[in-house]
Amino acid sequence: MTQARCLMLDVDGVVVLGRPDGRHWREGLEAVLGLAPQRLAEAFFDPYWPEIVTGRRPLRPALRAALADCAPQVSAETLIDYWFAADAQLNRPLLEALVHLRAAGLQVHLATNQEHERMAHLLQEMGLADHVDAAHHSAALGVCKPDEAFFHRIAARTQLPASAHLLIDDAPRNVEAARRAGWLAEPWQGEGLVPLLARHGWA
């Protein structure tokens, strides 16, 4: 059995679970801000997000341009505040488990598709920096999961063999891509870290 040396955690769906009621942060957007989620997707996420999440375009100018077209009554700052506050339920049992794992010598990193502003918010305002040893996000890497380059670039940063990394992710295609890149990987289904880590030398 190959023992994992560095646990790589996806953020959304694993470490952060959306709204406190379990629903997606965009649900309720129309009631609160008068902006239909589908309209936001068409005006902002579809045309701009691929470049934003890989660091090729900043968030706010693109969001301002999109809102001017689809919801001129909403400022970019208002939408970002709503988004970051709504998409913020931390997985407390998982974070508590990380304390013991790190004390036992397992490195814990984040490996996530995020743009720069929300990544900073997650680490600083939501306090995730206190729970992990490092964080790797797509906007800094220039590539998103499930592209295998995402995993190769992180391994170049950690200076560990590919097989020393264990990804926990709720997206099956990301798990499959990590394995193709030589990583260990397990799908997250909410069962807790203990049974997943037991398969990789951390019983």
C-alpha atoms as a printed R data frame, in Angstrom:
    type eleno elety resid chain resno       x      y       z
1   ATOM     1    CA   MET     A     1   0.000  0.000   0.000
2   ATOM     2    CA   THR     A     2   1.278  3.465  -0.919
3   ATOM     3    CA   GLN     A     3   0.855  5.834   1.997
4   ATOM     4    CA   ALA     A     4  -0.376  9.282   1.062
5   ATOM     5    CA   ARG     A     5   1.849 12.083   2.298
6   ATOM     6    CA   CYS     A     6  -0.217 15.059   1.182
7   ATOM     7    CA   LEU     A     7  -4.006 15.214   1.399
8   ATOM     8    CA   MET     A     8  -5.457 17.431  -1.342
9   ATOM     9    CA   LEU     A     9  -8.996 18.610  -0.619
10  ATOM    10    CA   ASP     A    10 -11.454 20.042  -3.081
11  ATOM    11    CA   VAL     A    11 -13.270 23.066  -1.642
12  ATOM    12    CA   ASP     A    12 -16.832 23.386  -2.946
13  ATOM    13    CA   GLY     A    13 -18.801 20.279  -2.066
14  ATOM    14    CA   VAL     A    14 -16.157 18.962   0.330
15  ATOM    15    CA   VAL     A    15 -14.790 21.688   2.616
16  ATOM    16    CA   VAL     A    16 -17.495 24.264   1.845
17  ATOM    17    CA   LEU     A    17 -21.069 23.034   1.497
18  ATOM    18    CA   GLY     A    18 -22.900 26.024  -0.004
19  ATOM    19    CA   ARG     A    19 -25.738 27.683   1.902
20  ATOM    20    CA   PRO     A    20 -26.659 26.637   5.450
21  ATOM    21    CA   ASP     A    21 -29.843 25.059   4.059
22  ATOM    22    CA   GLY     A    22 -27.776 22.972   1.641
23  ATOM    23    CA   ARG     A    23 -29.002 24.736  -1.486
24  ATOM    24    CA   HIS     A    24 -26.841 26.359  -4.169
25  ATOM    25    CA   TRP     A    25 -25.861 29.968  -3.506
26  ATOM    26    CA   ARG     A    26 -27.647 31.160  -6.670
27  ATOM    27    CA   GLU     A    27 -31.018 29.952  -5.375
28  ATOM    28    CA   GLY     A    28 -32.784 32.943  -3.880
29  ATOM    29    CA   LEU     A    29 -30.762 35.367  -5.979
30  ATOM    30    CA   GLU     A    30 -33.823 36.607  -7.820
31  ATOM    31    CA   ALA     A    31 -35.818 37.135  -4.628
32  ATOM    32    CA   VAL     A    32 -33.015 39.058  -2.929
33  ATOM    33    CA   LEU     A    33 -31.431 41.016  -5.787
34  ATOM    34    CA   GLY     A    34 -33.972 40.735  -8.587
35  ATOM    35    CA   LEU     A    35 -31.544 38.796 -10.770
36  ATOM    36    CA   ALA     A    36 -32.566 35.469 -12.281
37  ATOM    37    CA   PRO     A    37 -29.814 32.838 -11.937
38  ATOM    38    CA   GLN     A    38 -30.220 31.764 -15.564
39  ATOM    39    CA   ARG     A    39 -29.783 35.350 -16.729
40  ATOM    40    CA   LEU     A    40 -26.604 35.670 -14.657
41  ATOM    41    CA   ALA     A    41 -25.305 32.439 -16.147
42  ATOM    42    CA   GLU     A    42 -25.949 33.635 -19.690
43  ATOM    43    CA   ALA     A    43 -24.498 37.117 -19.175
44  ATOM    44    CA   PHE     A    44 -21.573 36.299 -16.894
45  ATOM    45    CA   PHE     A    45 -20.654 32.699 -16.196
46  ATOM    46    CA   ASP     A    46 -20.979 31.340 -19.728
47  ATOM    47    CA   PRO     A    47 -18.926 34.022 -21.532
48  ATOM    48    CA   TYR     A    48 -16.481 35.128 -18.826
49  ATOM    49    CA   TRP     A    49 -15.972 32.427 -16.214
50  ATOM    50    CA   PRO     A    50 -13.544 30.142 -18.098
51  ATOM    51    CA   GLU     A    51 -11.031 33.000 -18.346
52  ATOM    52    CA   ILE     A    52 -11.674 34.289 -14.819
53  ATOM    53    CA   VAL     A    53 -11.245 30.939 -13.080
54  ATOM    54    CA   THR     A    54  -7.947 30.318 -14.883
55  ATOM    55    CA   GLY     A    55  -6.546 33.742 -14.019
56  ATOM    56    CA   ARG     A    56  -6.683 35.267 -17.488
57  ATOM    57    CA   ARG     A    57  -9.326 37.886 -16.661
58  ATOM    58    CA   PRO     A    58 -10.103 39.714 -13.375
59  ATOM    59    CA   LEU     A    59 -13.468 39.136 -11.738
60  ATOM    60    CA   ARG     A    60 -14.866 42.608 -11.135
61  ATOM    61    CA   PRO     A    61 -14.552 44.274 -14.563
62  ATOM    62    CA   ALA     A    62 -16.194 41.277 -16.233
63  ATOM    63    CA   LEU     A    63 -18.954 41.152 -13.637
64  ATOM    64    CA   ARG     A    64 -19.620 44.884 -13.999
65  ATOM    65    CA   ALA     A    65 -19.933 44.502 -17.765
66  ATOM    66    CA   ALA     A    66 -22.310 41.563 -17.397
67  ATOM    67    CA   LEU     A    67 -24.494 43.271 -14.804
68  ATOM    68    CA   ALA     A    68 -24.749 46.426 -16.891
69  ATOM    69    CA   ASP     A    69 -26.435 44.236 -19.483
70  ATOM    70    CA   CYS     A    70 -28.572 41.910 -17.369
71  ATOM    71    CA   ALA     A    71 -29.167 43.698 -14.034
72  ATOM    72    CA   PRO     A    72 -28.067 47.348 -14.015
73  ATOM    73    CA   GLN     A    73 -29.701 47.837 -10.606
74  ATOM    74    CA   VAL     A    74 -27.156 45.453  -9.021
75  ATOM    75    CA   SER     A    75 -23.538 46.479  -8.473
76  ATOM    76    CA   ALA     A    76 -20.675 44.018  -8.801
77  ATOM    77    CA   GLU     A    77 -19.798 44.649  -5.171
78  ATOM    78    CA   THR     A    78 -23.329 43.825  -4.003
79  ATOM    79    CA   LEU     A    79 -23.405 40.585  -5.959
80  ATOM    80    CA   ILE     A    80 -19.967 39.504  -4.764
81  ATOM    81    CA   ASP     A    81 -20.929 40.213  -1.150
82  ATOM    82    CA   TYR     A    82 -24.107 38.141  -1.576
83  ATOM    83    CA   TRP     A    83 -22.264 35.312  -3.328
84  ATOM    84    CA   PHE     A    84 -19.376 35.005  -0.883
85  ATOM    85    CA   ALA     A    85 -21.687 35.213   2.148
86  ATOM    86    CA   ALA     A    86 -24.192 32.693   0.783
87  ATOM    87    CA   ASP     A    87 -21.620 30.128  -0.377
88  ATOM    88    CA   ALA     A    88 -19.972 29.775   2.999
89  ATOM    89    CA   GLN     A    89 -21.143 26.816   5.091
90  ATOM    90    CA   LEU     A    90 -18.007 25.121   6.368
91  ATOM    91    CA   ASN     A    91 -17.817 21.362   6.844
92  ATOM    92    CA   ARG     A    92 -16.978 21.558  10.540
93  ATOM    93    CA   PRO     A    93 -16.586 17.794  11.188
94  ATOM    94    CA   LEU     A    94 -14.069 17.579   8.357
95  ATOM    95    CA   LEU     A    95 -12.103 20.570   9.635
96  ATOM    96    CA   GLU     A    96 -11.990 19.024  13.099
97  ATOM    97    CA   ALA     A    97 -10.627 15.793  11.635
98  ATOM    98    CA   LEU     A    98  -7.838 17.737   9.927
99  ATOM    99    CA   VAL     A    99  -6.448 18.834  13.285
100 ATOM   100    CA   HIS     A   100  -5.614 15.249  14.224
101 ATOM   101    CA   LEU     A   101  -4.352 14.316  10.771
102 ATOM   102    CA   ARG     A   102  -1.950 17.232  10.621
103 ATOM   103    CA   ALA     A   103  -0.732 16.451  14.128
104 ATOM   104    CA   ALA     A   104  -0.011 12.902  12.942
105 ATOM   105    CA   GLY     A   105   2.182 14.235  10.132
106 ATOM   106    CA   LEU     A   106  -0.122 14.348   7.118
107 ATOM   107    CA   GLN     A   107   0.184 17.493   5.038
108 ATOM   108    CA   VAL     A   108  -3.191 19.017   4.162
109 ATOM   109    CA   HIS     A   109  -3.612 21.256   1.116
110 ATOM   110    CA   LEU     A   110  -6.541 22.686  -0.830
111 ATOM   111    CA   ALA     A   111  -6.772 21.905  -4.557
112 ATOM   112    CA   THR     A   112  -9.639 23.864  -6.040
113 ATOM   113    CA   ASN     A   113 -11.079 25.604  -9.072
114 ATOM   114    CA   GLN     A   114 -11.356 29.202  -7.793
115 ATOM   115    CA   GLU     A   115 -10.706 32.735  -8.958
116 ATOM   116    CA   HIS     A   116  -8.385 34.932  -6.924
117 ATOM   117    CA   GLU     A   117 -10.885 36.985  -4.899
118 ATOM   118    CA   ARG     A   118 -12.934 34.120  -3.539
119 ATOM   119    CA   MET     A   119  -9.775 32.140  -2.826
120 ATOM   120    CA   ALA     A   120  -8.499 34.997  -0.674
121 ATOM   121    CA   HIS     A   121 -11.907 35.217   1.023
122 ATOM   122    CA   LEU     A   122 -11.901 31.489   1.772
123 ATOM   123    CA   LEU     A   123  -8.435 31.560   3.271
124 ATOM   124    CA   GLN     A   124  -8.572 34.834   5.163
125 ATOM   125    CA   GLU     A   125 -12.158 35.801   5.959
126 ATOM   126    CA   MET     A   126 -13.465 32.245   6.380
127 ATOM   127    CA   GLY     A   127 -10.303 31.094   8.122
128 ATOM   128    CA   LEU     A   128  -9.364 28.106   5.995
129 ATOM   129    CA   ALA     A   129  -5.718 29.174   6.091
130 ATOM   130    CA   ASP     A   130  -5.691 28.061   9.731
131 ATOM   131    CA   HIS     A   131  -6.713 24.520   8.780
132 ATOM   132    CA   VAL     A   132  -4.330 23.720   5.915
133 ATOM   133    CA   ASP     A   133  -0.636 23.811   5.119
134 ATOM   134    CA   ALA     A   134  -1.023 25.241   1.608
135 ATOM   135    CA   ALA     A   135  -3.616 26.043  -1.046
136 ATOM   136    CA   HIS     A   136  -3.557 25.678  -4.823
137 ATOM   137    CA   HIS     A   137  -6.240 27.294  -6.976
138 ATOM   138    CA   SER     A   138  -6.883 27.276 -10.682
139 ATOM   139    CA   ALA     A   139  -6.482 31.019 -11.229
140 ATOM   140    CA   ALA     A   140  -2.925 30.812  -9.867
141 ATOM   141    CA   LEU     A   141  -2.136 27.599 -11.742
142 ATOM   142    CA   GLY     A   142  -3.589 28.795 -15.057
143 ATOM   143    CA   VAL     A   143  -5.595 25.616 -15.523
144 ATOM   144    CA   CYS     A   144  -8.680 23.927 -14.028
145 ATOM   145    CA   LYS     A   145  -9.536 20.439 -12.942
146 ATOM   146    CA   PRO     A   146 -10.071 18.021 -14.637
147 ATOM   147    CA   ASP     A   147  -7.154 18.997 -16.906
148 ATOM   148    CA   GLU     A   148  -4.259 16.758 -15.907
149 ATOM   149    CA   ALA     A   149  -1.945 19.773 -16.048
150 ATOM   150    CA   PHE     A   150  -3.676 21.015 -12.883
151 ATOM   151    CA   PHE     A   151  -2.294 18.050 -10.953
152 ATOM   152    CA   HIS     A   152   1.142 18.132 -12.573
153 ATOM   153    CA   ARG     A   153   1.566 21.817 -11.694
154 ATOM   154    CA   ILE     A   154   0.632 21.227  -8.074
155 ATOM   155    CA   ALA     A   155   3.093 18.331  -7.844
156 ATOM   156    CA   ALA     A   156   5.791 20.635  -9.205
157 ATOM   157    CA   ARG     A   157   5.000 22.997  -6.338
158 ATOM   158    CA   THR     A   158   5.009 20.373  -3.577
159 ATOM   159    CA   GLN     A   159   8.129 18.618  -4.903
160 ATOM   160    CA   LEU     A   160   6.558 15.296  -3.920
161 ATOM   161    CA   PRO     A   161   6.084 12.250  -6.148
162 ATOM   162    CA   ALA     A   162   2.711 12.170  -7.883
163 ATOM   163    CA   SER     A   163   1.729  9.067  -5.918
164 ATOM   164    CA   ALA     A   164   2.228 10.895  -2.601
165 ATOM   165    CA   HIS     A   165  -0.810 13.112  -3.253
166 ATOM   166    CA   LEU     A   166  -4.327 11.994  -2.299
167 ATOM   167    CA   LEU     A   167  -7.185 14.007  -3.795
168 ATOM   168    CA   ILE     A   168 -10.621 13.993  -2.174
169 ATOM   169    CA   ASP     A   169 -13.154 15.488  -4.599
170 ATOM   170    CA   ASP     A   170 -16.913 15.292  -5.100
171 ATOM   171    CA   ALA     A   171 -16.628 15.370  -8.914
172 ATOM   172    CA   PRO     A   172 -15.925 11.903 -10.383
173 ATOM   173    CA   ARG     A   173 -14.216 13.357 -13.456
174 ATOM   174    CA   ASN     A   174 -11.700 15.138 -11.226
175 ATOM   175    CA   VAL     A   175 -10.997 11.926  -9.335
176 ATOM   176    CA   GLU     A   176 -10.424 10.102 -12.613
177 ATOM   177    CA   ALA     A   177  -8.149 12.854 -13.936
178 ATOM   178    CA   ALA     A   178  -6.066 12.857 -10.761
179 ATOM   179    CA   ARG     A   179  -5.559  9.116 -11.052
180 ATOM   180    CA   ARG     A   180  -4.476  9.499 -14.679
181 ATOM   181    CA   ALA     A   181  -1.926 12.051 -13.475
182 ATOM   182    CA   GLY     A   182  -0.508  9.459 -11.081
183 ATOM   183    CA   TRP     A   183  -2.185 10.709  -7.907
184 ATOM   184    CA   LEU     A   184  -4.152  8.716  -5.404
185 ATOM   185    CA   ALA     A   185  -7.766  9.885  -5.435
186 ATOM   186    CA   GLU     A   186 -11.071  9.092  -3.781
187 ATOM   187    CA   PRO     A   187 -14.592 10.387  -4.493
188 ATOM   188    CA   TRP     A   188 -16.201 12.360  -1.678
189 ATOM   189    CA   GLN     A   189 -19.705 11.247  -0.796
190 ATOM   190    CA   GLY     A   190 -19.959 12.806   2.641
191 ATOM   191    CA   GLU     A   191 -18.925  9.698   4.557
192 ATOM   192    CA   GLY     A   192 -16.027 11.357   6.379
193 ATOM   193    CA   LEU     A   193 -12.279 11.190   5.912
194 ATOM   194    CA   VAL     A   194 -11.495  8.149   8.068
195 ATOM   195    CA   PRO     A   195 -12.627  5.391   5.661
196 ATOM   196    CA   LEU     A   196 -11.067  7.165   2.684
197 ATOM   197    CA   LEU     A   197  -7.708  7.664   4.359
198 ATOM   198    CA   ALA     A   198  -7.677  4.107   5.715
199 ATOM   199    CA   ARG     A   199  -7.295  2.918   2.128
200 ATOM   200    CA   HIS     A   200  -4.079  4.902   1.831
201 ATOM   201    CA   GLY     A   201  -2.108  4.079   4.945
202 ATOM   202    CA   TRP     A   202  -3.832  6.282   7.532
203 ATOM   203    CA   ALA     A   203  -5.910  3.812   9.534
